[in-house]
PDB file of C-alpha atoms in Angstrom:
ATOM      1  CA  MET A  23      27.269 -12.319 -24.386  1.00  0.00           C
ATOM      2  CA  THR A  24      23.807 -13.682 -23.745  1.00  0.00           C
ATOM      3  CA  ALA A  25      20.885 -11.788 -24.917  1.00  0.00           C
ATOM      4  CA  GLU A  26      19.383  -8.970 -22.765  1.00  0.00           C
ATOM      5  CA  LYS A  27      16.020  -9.803 -21.173  1.00  0.00           C
ATOM      6  CA  ALA A  28      13.676  -8.076 -18.766  1.00  0.00           C
ATOM      7  CA  ILE A  29      13.846  -9.215 -15.205  1.00  0.00           C
ATOM      8  CA  THR A  30      10.959  -7.339 -13.954  1.00  0.00           C
ATOM      9  CA  LYS A  31       7.418  -7.151 -15.312  1.00  0.00           C
ATOM     10  CA  ARG A  32       4.023  -5.615 -14.525  1.00  0.00           C
ATOM     11  CA  PRO A  33       2.227  -8.244 -12.661  1.00  0.00           C
ATOM     12  CA  SER A  34      -0.919  -9.921 -14.240  1.00  0.00           C
ATOM     13  CA  GLY A  35      -3.000  -9.077 -11.278  1.00  0.00           C
ATOM     14  CA  LEU A  36      -2.903  -5.489 -12.541  1.00  0.00           C
ATOM     15  CA  THR A  37      -4.636  -3.858 -15.509  1.00  0.00           C
ATOM     16  CA  ASP A  38      -2.658  -1.577 -17.810  1.00  0.00           C
ATOM     17  CA  LYS A  39      -4.571   1.403 -16.419  1.00  0.00           C
ATOM     18  CA  LYS A  40      -2.525   4.243 -15.120  1.00  0.00           C
ATOM     19  CA  THR A  41      -3.273   5.041 -11.414  1.00  0.00           C
ATOM     20  CA  HIS A  42      -4.647   8.324 -10.373  1.00  0.00           C
ATOM     21  CA  TYR A  43      -2.606   8.535  -7.053  1.00  0.00           C
ATOM     22  CA  CYS A  44      -0.318  11.628  -6.406  1.00  0.00           C
ATOM     23  CA  PRO A  45       3.398  11.040  -7.001  1.00  0.00           C
ATOM     24  CA  GLY A  46       5.057   9.064  -4.447  1.00  0.00           C
ATOM     25  CA  CYS A  47       1.745   7.864  -2.841  1.00  0.00           C
ATOM     26  CA  GLY A  48       2.185   4.221  -1.308  1.00  0.00           C
ATOM     27  CA  HIS A  49      -1.066   2.936  -2.714  1.00  0.00           C
ATOM     28  CA  GLY A  50       0.612   1.963  -5.968  1.00  0.00           C
ATOM     29  CA  VAL A  51       3.308  -0.211  -4.494  1.00  0.00           C
ATOM     30  CA  VAL A  52       0.658  -2.033  -2.292  1.00  0.00           C
ATOM     31  CA  HIS A  53      -1.502  -2.520  -5.347  1.00  0.00           C
ATOM     32  CA  ARG A  54       1.526  -3.914  -7.069  1.00  0.00           C
ATOM     33  CA  LEU A  55       2.279  -6.163  -4.111  1.00  0.00           C
ATOM     34  CA  ILE A  56      -1.294  -7.464  -3.965  1.00  0.00           C
ATOM     35  CA  ALA A  57      -1.183  -8.219  -7.798  1.00  0.00           C
ATOM     36  CA  GLU A  58       2.067 -10.034  -7.387  1.00  0.00           C
ATOM     37  CA  VAL A  59       0.781 -12.103  -4.569  1.00  0.00           C
ATOM     38  CA  MET A  60      -2.302 -13.077  -6.444  1.00  0.00           C
ATOM     39  CA  GLU A  61      -0.112 -13.985  -9.396  1.00  0.00           C
ATOM     40  CA  GLU A  62       2.248 -16.194  -7.305  1.00  0.00           C
ATOM     41  CA  LEU A  63      -0.483 -17.977  -5.687  1.00  0.00           C
ATOM     42  CA  ASN A  64      -2.405 -18.318  -8.970  1.00  0.00           C
ATOM     43  CA  ILE A  65      -5.704 -16.914  -7.785  1.00  0.00           C
ATOM     44  CA  VAL A  66      -6.132 -13.829 -10.021  1.00  0.00           C
ATOM     45  CA  GLY A  67      -9.282 -15.349 -11.500  1.00  0.00           C
ATOM     46  CA  LYS A  68     -10.333 -16.868  -8.239  1.00  0.00           C
ATOM     47  CA  THR A  69     -10.338 -13.703  -6.155  1.00  0.00           C
ATOM     48  CA  ILE A  70     -12.845 -10.858  -5.557  1.00  0.00           C
ATOM     49  CA  GLY A  71     -11.662  -7.534  -3.866  1.00  0.00           C
ATOM     50  CA  VAL A  72     -13.429  -4.956  -2.317  1.00  0.00           C
ATOM     51  CA  ALA A  73     -12.501  -1.269  -3.121  1.00  0.00           C
ATOM     52  CA  PRO A  74     -13.216   1.415  -0.295  1.00  0.00           C
ATOM     53  CA  VAL A  75     -14.324   4.797  -0.399  1.00  0.00           C
ATOM     54  CA  GLY A  76     -11.246   7.022  -0.113  1.00  0.00           C
ATOM     55  CA  CYS A  77      -8.363   7.576  -2.362  1.00  0.00           C
ATOM     56  CA  ALA A  78      -8.398   3.738  -3.435  1.00  0.00           C
ATOM     57  CA  VAL A  79     -12.024   3.990  -4.711  1.00  0.00           C
ATOM     58  CA  PHE A  80     -11.008   3.378  -8.425  1.00  0.00           C
ATOM     59  CA  ALA A  81      -9.113   0.305  -7.249  1.00  0.00           C
ATOM     60  CA  ASP A  82     -11.639  -1.738  -9.039  1.00  0.00           C
ATOM     61  CA  THR A  83     -10.218  -0.582 -12.310  1.00  0.00           C
ATOM     62  CA  TYR A  84      -6.605  -1.108 -11.391  1.00  0.00           C
ATOM     63  CA  PHE A  85      -7.020  -4.804 -10.180  1.00  0.00           C
ATOM     64  CA  ALA A  86      -7.441  -7.576 -12.757  1.00  0.00           C
ATOM     65  CA  CYS A  87      -9.286  -9.810 -10.647  1.00  0.00           C
ATOM     66  CA  ASP A  88     -13.181  -9.302  -9.951  1.00  0.00           C
ATOM     67  CA  MET A  89     -13.886  -6.176  -7.814  1.00  0.00           C
ATOM     68  CA  ILE A  90     -16.810  -4.693  -5.827  1.00  0.00           C
ATOM     69  CA  GLN A  91     -16.841  -1.063  -4.750  1.00  0.00           C
ATOM     70  CA  GLY A  92     -18.304  -1.104  -1.157  1.00  0.00           C
ATOM     71  CA  PRO A  93     -19.959   1.858   0.694  1.00  0.00           C
ATOM     72  CA  HIS A  94     -17.959   3.712   3.103  1.00  0.00           C
ATOM     73  CA  GLY A  95     -16.519   1.485   5.800  1.00  0.00           C
ATOM     74  CA  ARG A  96     -18.529  -1.533   4.735  1.00  0.00           C
ATOM     75  CA  GLY A  97     -15.670  -3.464   3.084  1.00  0.00           C
ATOM     76  CA  PRO A  98     -15.549  -6.188   5.913  1.00  0.00           C
ATOM     77  CA  ALA A  99     -19.304  -6.737   5.790  1.00  0.00           C
ATOM     78  CA  ILE A 100     -19.281  -7.077   1.996  1.00  0.00           C
ATOM     79  CA  ALA A 101     -16.159  -9.432   2.191  1.00  0.00           C
ATOM     80  CA  THR A 102     -18.088 -11.559   4.850  1.00  0.00           C
ATOM     81  CA  GLY A 103     -20.964 -11.803   2.445  1.00  0.00           C
ATOM     82  CA  LEU A 104     -18.836 -12.672  -0.399  1.00  0.00           C
ATOM     83  CA  LYS A 105     -16.913 -15.229   1.540  1.00  0.00           C
ATOM     84  CA  ARG A 106     -19.743 -17.029   3.162  1.00  0.00           C
ATOM     85  CA  SER A 107     -21.516 -17.424  -0.356  1.00  0.00           C
ATOM     86  CA  LYS A 108     -18.580 -18.158  -2.234  1.00  0.00           C
ATOM     87  CA  PRO A 109     -16.106 -20.078   0.100  1.00  0.00           C
ATOM     88  CA  GLU A 110     -13.911 -21.283  -2.615  1.00  0.00           C
ATOM     89  CA  LEU A 111     -12.881 -17.899  -3.747  1.00  0.00           C
ATOM     90  CA  ALA A 112     -10.179 -15.624  -2.171  1.00  0.00           C
ATOM     91  CA  VAL A 113     -11.696 -12.480  -0.817  1.00  0.00           C
ATOM     92  CA  PHE A 114      -9.927  -9.225   0.133  1.00  0.00           C
ATOM     93  CA  SER A 115     -11.055  -5.823   1.444  1.00  0.00           C
ATOM     94  CA  TYR A 116      -8.579  -2.822   0.689  1.00  0.00           C
ATOM     95  CA  GLN A 117      -9.220   0.107   2.889  1.00  0.00           C
ATOM     96  CA  GLY A 118      -7.767   3.252   4.112  1.00  0.00           C
ATOM     97  CA  ASP A 119      -7.641   4.767   7.780  1.00  0.00           C
ATOM     98  CA  GLY A 120     -10.891   6.858   7.310  1.00  0.00           C
ATOM     99  CA  ASP A 121     -12.778   3.944   5.790  1.00  0.00           C
ATOM    100  CA  LEU A 122     -11.545   1.348   8.282  1.00  0.00           C
ATOM    101  CA  ALA A 123     -10.723   3.170  11.609  1.00  0.00           C
ATOM    102  CA  SER A 124     -13.486   5.610  11.422  1.00  0.00           C
ATOM    103  CA  ILE A 125     -16.807   4.801  10.004  1.00  0.00           C
ATOM    104  CA  GLY A 126     -15.940   1.291   9.289  1.00  0.00           C
ATOM    105  CA  MET A 127     -14.841   0.436  12.882  1.00  0.00           C
ATOM    106  CA  ALA A 128     -17.783  -1.547  13.800  1.00  0.00           C
ATOM    107  CA  GLU A 129     -17.521  -4.005  10.807  1.00  0.00           C
ATOM    108  CA  THR A 130     -13.836  -4.225  11.185  1.00  0.00           C
ATOM    109  CA  ILE A 131     -14.197  -5.224  14.828  1.00  0.00           C
ATOM    110  CA  HIS A 132     -17.055  -7.475  14.544  1.00  0.00           C
ATOM    111  CA  SER A 133     -15.570  -9.353  11.396  1.00  0.00           C
ATOM    112  CA  ALA A 134     -12.531  -9.866  13.270  1.00  0.00           C
ATOM    113  CA  ALA A 135     -14.398 -10.955  16.426  1.00  0.00           C
ATOM    114  CA  ARG A 136     -16.520 -13.492  14.275  1.00  0.00           C
ATOM    115  CA  SER A 137     -13.059 -14.368  12.863  1.00  0.00           C
ATOM    116  CA  GLU A 138     -14.261 -14.129   9.284  1.00  0.00           C
ATOM    117  CA  ASN A 139     -12.063 -15.924   6.795  1.00  0.00           C
ATOM    118  CA  ILE A 140     -11.085 -12.701   4.947  1.00  0.00           C
ATOM    119  CA  THR A 141      -8.008 -10.664   4.191  1.00  0.00           C
ATOM    120  CA  ILE A 142      -7.966  -6.920   4.962  1.00  0.00           C
ATOM    121  CA  ILE A 143      -5.154  -4.631   3.702  1.00  0.00           C
ATOM    122  CA  PHE A 144      -5.292  -1.547   5.777  1.00  0.00           C
ATOM    123  CA  ILE A 145      -3.445   1.496   4.569  1.00  0.00           C
ATOM    124  CA  ASN A 146      -2.668   4.001   7.271  1.00  0.00           C
ATOM    125  CA  ASN A 147      -1.417   7.331   6.280  1.00  0.00           C
ATOM    126  CA  CYS A 148      -2.588   9.217   9.340  1.00  0.00           C
ATOM    127  CA  ILE A 149      -4.861  11.470   7.304  1.00  0.00           C
ATOM    128  CA  TYR A 150      -7.950  11.610   5.060  1.00  0.00           C
ATOM    129  CA  GLY A 151      -6.599  11.697   1.688  1.00  0.00           C
ATOM    130  CA  MET A 152      -9.380  11.894  -0.936  1.00  0.00           C
ATOM    131  CA  THR A 153     -11.429  14.511   0.889  1.00  0.00           C
ATOM    132  CA  GLY A 154      -8.597  16.947   1.137  1.00  0.00           C
ATOM    133  CA  GLY A 155      -6.480  16.357   4.315  1.00  0.00           C
ATOM    134  CA  GLN A 156      -9.050  16.345   7.164  1.00  0.00           C
ATOM    135  CA  MET A 157      -8.159  14.778  10.649  1.00  0.00           C
ATOM    136  CA  ALA A 158      -8.245  11.037  10.571  1.00  0.00           C
ATOM    137  CA  PRO A 159      -8.694   8.638  13.710  1.00  0.00           C
ATOM    138  CA  THR A 160      -5.095   7.793  13.113  1.00  0.00           C
ATOM    139  CA  THR A 161      -3.772  11.340  12.818  1.00  0.00           C
ATOM    140  CA  LEU A 162      -0.784  11.743  15.387  1.00  0.00           C
ATOM    141  CA  ILE A 163      -1.018  14.277  18.327  1.00  0.00           C
ATOM    142  CA  GLY A 164       0.520  17.579  17.150  1.00  0.00           C
ATOM    143  CA  GLN A 165       0.027  16.730  13.343  1.00  0.00           C
ATOM    144  CA  LYS A 166      -1.619  19.324  11.147  1.00  0.00           C
ATOM    145  CA  ALA A 167      -4.633  18.703   9.121  1.00  0.00           C
ATOM    146  CA  THR A 168      -7.196  21.022   7.625  1.00  0.00           C
ATOM    147  CA  THR A 169      -9.655  20.259  10.659  1.00  0.00           C
ATOM    148  CA  CYS A 170      -6.992  20.847  13.278  1.00  0.00           C
ATOM    149  CA  PRO A 171      -4.906  23.414  11.826  1.00  0.00           C
ATOM    150  CA  LYS A 172      -2.842  24.008  14.999  1.00  0.00           C
ATOM    151  CA  GLY A 173      -2.130  20.351  15.104  1.00  0.00           C
ATOM    152  CA  ARG A 174      -4.244  17.558  16.822  1.00  0.00           C
ATOM    153  CA  ASP A 175      -4.688  18.283  20.645  1.00  0.00           C
ATOM    154  CA  ALA A 176      -5.437  15.338  22.884  1.00  0.00           C
ATOM    155  CA  LYS A 177      -7.673  17.525  25.057  1.00  0.00           C
ATOM    156  CA  LYS A 178      -9.856  18.473  22.119  1.00  0.00           C
ATOM    157  CA  GLN A 179      -9.716  15.541  19.474  1.00  0.00           C
ATOM    158  CA  GLY A 180      -8.628  12.663  21.634  1.00  0.00           C
ATOM    159  CA  TYR A 181      -5.803  10.059  20.777  1.00  0.00           C
ATOM    160  CA  PRO A 182      -5.062   8.244  17.685  1.00  0.00           C
ATOM    161  CA  ILE A 183      -6.096   4.606  17.394  1.00  0.00           C
ATOM    162  CA  LYS A 184      -3.706   1.785  17.139  1.00  0.00           C
ATOM    163  CA  VAL A 185      -5.752  -0.647  15.115  1.00  0.00           C
ATOM    164  CA  SER A 186      -3.514  -3.623  14.870  1.00  0.00           C
ATOM    165  CA  GLU A 187      -3.092  -3.428  18.895  1.00  0.00           C
ATOM    166  CA  LEU A 188      -6.614  -3.061  19.175  1.00  0.00           C
ATOM    167  CA  LEU A 189      -7.634  -6.080  17.107  1.00  0.00           C
ATOM    168  CA  ALA A 190      -4.807  -8.018  18.764  1.00  0.00           C
ATOM    169  CA  THR A 191      -6.986  -8.307  21.954  1.00  0.00           C
ATOM    170  CA  LEU A 192      -9.607 -10.138  20.071  1.00  0.00           C
ATOM    171  CA  GLN A 193      -9.488 -13.950  20.075  1.00  0.00           C
ATOM    172  CA  GLY A 194     -11.007 -14.179  16.557  1.00  0.00           C
ATOM    173  CA  ALA A 195      -8.170 -12.131  14.883  1.00  0.00           C
ATOM    174  CA  LYS A 196      -5.686 -14.629  13.757  1.00  0.00           C
ATOM    175  CA  TYR A 197      -2.910 -12.740  11.584  1.00  0.00           C
ATOM    176  CA  LEU A 198      -2.136  -9.132  12.240  1.00  0.00           C
ATOM    177  CA  GLU A 199       0.925  -7.206  11.126  1.00  0.00           C
ATOM    178  CA  ARG A 200       2.033  -3.661  10.518  1.00  0.00           C
ATOM    179  CA  CYS A 201       4.453  -2.683   7.677  1.00  0.00           C
ATOM    180  CA  ALA A 202       5.759   0.105   5.598  1.00  0.00           C
ATOM    181  CA  VAL A 203       6.443   0.492   1.753  1.00  0.00           C
ATOM    182  CA  HIS A 204       8.948   3.447   1.750  1.00  0.00           C
ATOM    183  CA  LYS A 205      12.125   1.472   1.234  1.00  0.00           C
ATOM    184  CA  PRO A 206      12.967  -1.660  -0.700  1.00  0.00           C
ATOM    185  CA  ALA A 207      13.505  -3.926   2.395  1.00  0.00           C
ATOM    186  CA  PHE A 208      10.112  -2.846   3.772  1.00  0.00           C
ATOM    187  CA  VAL A 209       8.519  -3.414   0.586  1.00  0.00           C
ATOM    188  CA  ALA A 210       9.778  -7.180   0.535  1.00  0.00           C
ATOM    189  CA  LYS A 211       8.567  -7.588   4.085  1.00  0.00           C
ATOM    190  CA  THR A 212       5.189  -6.236   3.159  1.00  0.00           C
ATOM    191  CA  LYS A 213       4.727  -8.581   0.379  1.00  0.00           C
ATOM    192  CA  MET A 214       5.729 -11.623   2.677  1.00  0.00           C
ATOM    193  CA  ALA A 215       2.918 -10.297   5.150  1.00  0.00           C
ATOM    194  CA  ILE A 216       0.394  -9.880   2.445  1.00  0.00           C
ATOM    195  CA  LYS A 217       1.109 -13.371   1.049  1.00  0.00           C
ATOM    196  CA  LYS A 218       0.670 -14.819   4.463  1.00  0.00           C
ATOM    197  CA  ALA A 219      -2.553 -13.073   4.803  1.00  0.00           C
ATOM    198  CA  PHE A 220      -3.681 -14.478   1.542  1.00  0.00           C
ATOM    199  CA  GLN A 221      -2.364 -17.936   2.334  1.00  0.00           C
ATOM    200  CA  ASN A 222      -3.905 -17.995   5.739  1.00  0.00           C
ATOM    201  CA  GLN A 223      -7.228 -17.438   4.114  1.00  0.00           C
ATOM    202  CA  ILE A 224      -6.714 -20.251   1.612  1.00  0.00           C
ATOM    203  CA  ASP A 225      -5.822 -22.534   4.655  1.00  0.00           C
ATOM    204  CA  GLY A 226      -9.006 -21.384   6.399  1.00  0.00           C
ATOM    205  CA  LYS A 227      -7.269 -20.037   9.376  1.00  0.00           C
ATOM    206  CA  GLY A 228      -9.664 -16.920   9.765  1.00  0.00           C
ATOM    207  CA  PHE A 229      -9.315 -13.037  10.037  1.00  0.00           C
ATOM    208  CA  SER A 230      -5.977 -11.748   8.760  1.00  0.00           C
ATOM    209  CA  MET A 231      -5.113  -7.952   8.578  1.00  0.00           C
ATOM    210  CA  VAL A 232      -2.052  -6.387   7.329  1.00  0.00           C
ATOM    211  CA  GLU A 233      -1.591  -2.700   8.266  1.00  0.00           C
ATOM    212  CA  VAL A 234       0.667  -0.731   5.829  1.00  0.00           C
ATOM    213  CA  LEU A 235       2.167   2.744   6.822  1.00  0.00           C
ATOM    214  CA  THR A 236       2.238   4.836   3.749  1.00  0.00           C
ATOM    215  CA  VAL A 237       3.124   8.577   3.046  1.00  0.00           C
ATOM    216  CA  CYS A 238       0.916  11.278   1.931  1.00  0.00           C
ATOM    217  CA  PRO A 239       2.903  14.123   0.744  1.00  0.00           C
ATOM    218  CA  THR A 240       0.117  16.231  -0.743  1.00  0.00           C
ATOM    219  CA  ASN A 241      -1.907  16.307   2.359  1.00  0.00           C
ATOM    220  CA  TRP A 242       0.818  16.364   4.727  1.00  0.00           C
ATOM    221  CA  GLY A 243       2.266  19.334   2.894  1.00  0.00           C
ATOM    222  CA  LEU A 244       5.638  18.075   2.688  1.00  0.00           C
ATOM    223  CA  ASN A 245       8.002  16.831  -0.023  1.00  0.00           C
ATOM    224  CA  LEU A 246       8.696  13.042  -0.543  1.00  0.00           C
ATOM    225  CA  LYS A 247      12.000  13.168   1.463  1.00  0.00           C
ATOM    226  CA  ASP A 248      10.327  14.958   4.492  1.00  0.00           C
ATOM    227  CA  SER A 249       7.357  12.732   4.185  1.00  0.00           C
ATOM    228  CA  ILE A 250       9.533   9.586   4.550  1.00  0.00           C
ATOM    229  CA  GLY A 251      11.290  11.295   7.435  1.00  0.00           C
ATOM    230  CA  PHE A 252       7.803  11.882   9.241  1.00  0.00           C
ATOM    231  CA  LEU A 253       7.048   8.173   8.597  1.00  0.00           C
ATOM    232  CA  GLU A 254      10.310   7.033   9.879  1.00  0.00           C
ATOM    233  CA  GLY A 255      10.102   9.263  13.039  1.00  0.00           C
ATOM    234  CA  PRO A 256       6.823  10.202  14.731  1.00  0.00           C
ATOM    235  CA  MET A 257       4.676   7.623  12.655  1.00  0.00           C
ATOM    236  CA  GLU A 258       6.888   4.436  13.417  1.00  0.00           C
ATOM    237  CA  GLU A 259       7.191   5.627  17.085  1.00  0.00           C
ATOM    238  CA  TYR A 260       3.616   5.624  17.492  1.00  0.00           C
ATOM    239  CA  PHE A 261       2.784   2.794  15.177  1.00  0.00           C
ATOM    240  CA  PRO A 262       5.564   0.483  15.553  1.00  0.00           C
ATOM    241  CA  LEU A 263       6.277  -2.123  12.793  1.00  0.00           C
ATOM    242  CA  GLY A 264       6.050  -5.763  13.640  1.00  0.00           C
ATOM    243  CA  VAL A 265       3.686  -8.720  13.926  1.00  0.00           C
ATOM    244  CA  TYR A 266       1.009  -8.321  16.351  1.00  0.00           C
ATOM    245  CA  LYS A 267      -0.636 -11.589  16.215  1.00  0.00           C
ATOM    246  CA  ASP A 268       0.256 -14.854  14.308  1.00  0.00           C
ATOM    247  CA  GLU A 269      -1.872 -17.793  15.489  1.00  0.00           C
ATOM    248  CA  LYS A 270      -0.786 -21.220  14.221  1.00  0.00           C
TER     249      LYS A 270
ATOM    250  CA  MET B   3      25.028  -4.498 -19.243  1.00  0.00           C
ATOM    251  CA  PRO B   4      22.029  -4.008 -16.963  1.00  0.00           C
ATOM    252  CA  ARG B   5      19.883  -1.032 -17.669  1.00  0.00           C
ATOM    253  CA  ILE B   6      16.454   0.355 -16.814  1.00  0.00           C
ATOM    254  CA  GLU B   7      13.700   1.585 -18.923  1.00  0.00           C
ATOM    255  CA  VAL B   8      11.225   4.229 -17.603  1.00  0.00           C
ATOM    256  CA  ASP B   9       7.637   4.319 -19.064  1.00  0.00           C
ATOM    257  CA  GLU B  10       7.311   8.100 -19.607  1.00  0.00           C
ATOM    258  CA  THR B  11       3.375   7.654 -19.759  1.00  0.00           C
ATOM    259  CA  LEU B  12       3.471   6.109 -16.231  1.00  0.00           C
ATOM    260  CA  CYS B  13       6.229   7.833 -14.299  1.00  0.00           C
ATOM    261  CA  LYS B  14       5.058  10.608 -12.183  1.00  0.00           C
ATOM    262  CA  GLY B  15       8.432  11.931 -11.306  1.00  0.00           C
ATOM    263  CA  CYS B  16       8.000  11.292  -7.535  1.00  0.00           C
ATOM    264  CA  GLU B  17      11.919  10.641  -7.143  1.00  0.00           C
ATOM    265  CA  LEU B  18      11.456   7.612  -5.082  1.00  0.00           C
ATOM    266  CA  CYS B  19      13.665   5.619  -7.455  1.00  0.00           C
ATOM    267  CA  LYS B  20      16.265   8.395  -7.481  1.00  0.00           C
ATOM    268  CA  MET B  21      16.390   8.327  -3.561  1.00  0.00           C
ATOM    269  CA  THR B  22      16.542   4.681  -3.448  1.00  0.00           C
ATOM    270  CA  CYS B  23      19.274   3.662  -6.091  1.00  0.00           C
ATOM    271  CA  PRO B  24      22.213   2.464  -4.224  1.00  0.00           C
ATOM    272  CA  LYS B  25      24.489   3.611  -7.152  1.00  0.00           C
ATOM    273  CA  GLN B  26      22.903   7.084  -7.496  1.00  0.00           C
ATOM    274  CA  CYS B  27      22.661   6.332 -11.295  1.00  0.00           C
ATOM    275  CA  ILE B  28      18.889   7.573 -11.722  1.00  0.00           C
ATOM    276  CA  GLU B  29      18.232  11.274 -12.376  1.00  0.00           C
ATOM    277  CA  MET B  30      15.250  13.339 -13.348  1.00  0.00           C
ATOM    278  CA  SER B  31      14.845  14.375 -16.919  1.00  0.00           C
ATOM    279  CA  ASP B  32      14.892  18.007 -17.640  1.00  0.00           C
ATOM    280  CA  LYS B  33      12.038  17.786 -20.212  1.00  0.00           C
ATOM    281  CA  PHE B  34       8.430  17.214 -19.513  1.00  0.00           C
ATOM    282  CA  GLY B  35       7.060  13.413 -20.110  1.00  0.00           C
ATOM    283  CA  LYS B  36       3.858  12.569 -21.874  1.00  0.00           C
ATOM    284  CA  SER B  37       1.906  12.949 -18.685  1.00  0.00           C
ATOM    285  CA  GLY B  38       3.300  16.362 -17.640  1.00  0.00           C
ATOM    286  CA  TYR B  39       5.801  15.205 -14.974  1.00  0.00           C
ATOM    287  CA  PHE B  40       9.786  14.979 -15.223  1.00  0.00           C
ATOM    288  CA  PRO B  41      10.093  11.425 -15.625  1.00  0.00           C
ATOM    289  CA  ALA B  42      13.145   9.557 -14.203  1.00  0.00           C
ATOM    290  CA  LYS B  43      15.907   8.290 -16.436  1.00  0.00           C
ATOM    291  CA  LEU B  44      19.274   6.261 -16.324  1.00  0.00           C
ATOM    292  CA  ALA B  45      22.050   9.015 -15.796  1.00  0.00           C
ATOM    293  CA  LYS B  46      25.076   7.021 -16.846  1.00  0.00           C
ATOM    294  CA  GLU B  47      25.179   3.996 -19.189  1.00  0.00           C
ATOM    295  CA  ASP B  48      27.356   1.652 -17.308  1.00  0.00           C
ATOM    296  CA  CYS B  49      26.367   2.484 -13.755  1.00  0.00           C
ATOM    297  CA  CYS B  50      23.210   0.258 -13.279  1.00  0.00           C
ATOM    298  CA  ILE B  51      23.878  -3.094 -11.450  1.00  0.00           C
ATOM    299  CA  GLY B  52      20.433  -4.620 -12.091  1.00  0.00           C
ATOM    300  CA  CYS B  53      19.440  -4.834  -8.369  1.00  0.00           C
ATOM    301  CA  LYS B  54      15.642  -4.057  -8.975  1.00  0.00           C
ATOM    302  CA  MET B  55      15.468  -1.654  -5.938  1.00  0.00           C
ATOM    303  CA  CYS B  56      13.984   1.045  -8.200  1.00  0.00           C
ATOM    304  CA  TYR B  57      11.346  -1.365  -9.387  1.00  0.00           C
ATOM    305  CA  GLN B  58      10.496  -2.394  -5.864  1.00  0.00           C
ATOM    306  CA  VAL B  59       9.732   1.206  -4.657  1.00  0.00           C
ATOM    307  CA  CYS B  60       8.119   2.550  -7.819  1.00  0.00           C
ATOM    308  CA  PRO B  61       4.413   3.197  -7.042  1.00  0.00           C
ATOM    309  CA  ASP B  62       3.376   3.336 -10.732  1.00  0.00           C
ATOM    310  CA  VAL B  63       5.338   0.207 -12.155  1.00  0.00           C
ATOM    311  CA  ALA B  64       6.927   2.459 -14.509  1.00  0.00           C
ATOM    312  CA  ILE B  65      10.370   0.970 -14.445  1.00  0.00           C
ATOM    313  CA  THR B  66      11.438  -2.248 -16.319  1.00  0.00           C
ATOM    314  CA  VAL B  67      14.857  -3.708 -15.557  1.00  0.00           C
ATOM    315  CA  TYR B  68      16.927  -5.363 -18.132  1.00  0.00           C
ATOM    316  CA  LYS B  69      20.028  -7.680 -17.502  1.00  0.00           C
TER     317      LYS B  69
END
């Protein structure tokens, strides 16, 4: 019998620090995937990440690469500056839906329109997490939040924004994919998408964004099983998974 | 024999691994872990097949798979 050995290990792109995320939150999985991709591409020491304002505000302490914590929504603007001054480094911006689709929408759209050679990882959980479950631009019609306790009403609060579809209309956006991380098969797909987004940047192709649908059991007020049911039901129906743009 | 080891200081007891395990061989401990949650553990010794699915979904990288 051969000696037993570990077939999984903590990727070198992550620090040893325990995350502060709620149990079941998808942020941890996406952190690990980014760390694994950086390790596989051998760019941990050659990457600068931009942490957002939102639940992932402490991401700078979880990634082993260099990190900057940006003002609310300004991730793509900071990433633009970093990439233009240090084109030899890989630059990624890690943002949530409140950060990217609300206050940072202008930065997102214009960095895509300019086709900045950066990678954006966009976490979409249909709600503001850190501030306590308020309605986000991506909150679904009928979904309850603390600022729409009877459910989002299209007549009062309008319709949720589909960011990947929106950016797909821009000529500057080169790679857009929407994934999820609630099951192993989706996790593997998300990893491939993140790897491609980083590889595109290394190859100098231009703006790449990976949107990841995640659960937020705490602010949705559901247990994890029902949260996954919500993600697989109404969320995937409104935000279909798939590749929205992949320019050669 | 494949097996998993769960780091009690990292596990938050979210039960994602328990839901994901194709062999249903993960269960939650009935004792508090070091961080105040009920951590996951391997229920039966010879049940694990080392498929790494629990590692894939674990948000806290708390699981190490041995084979």
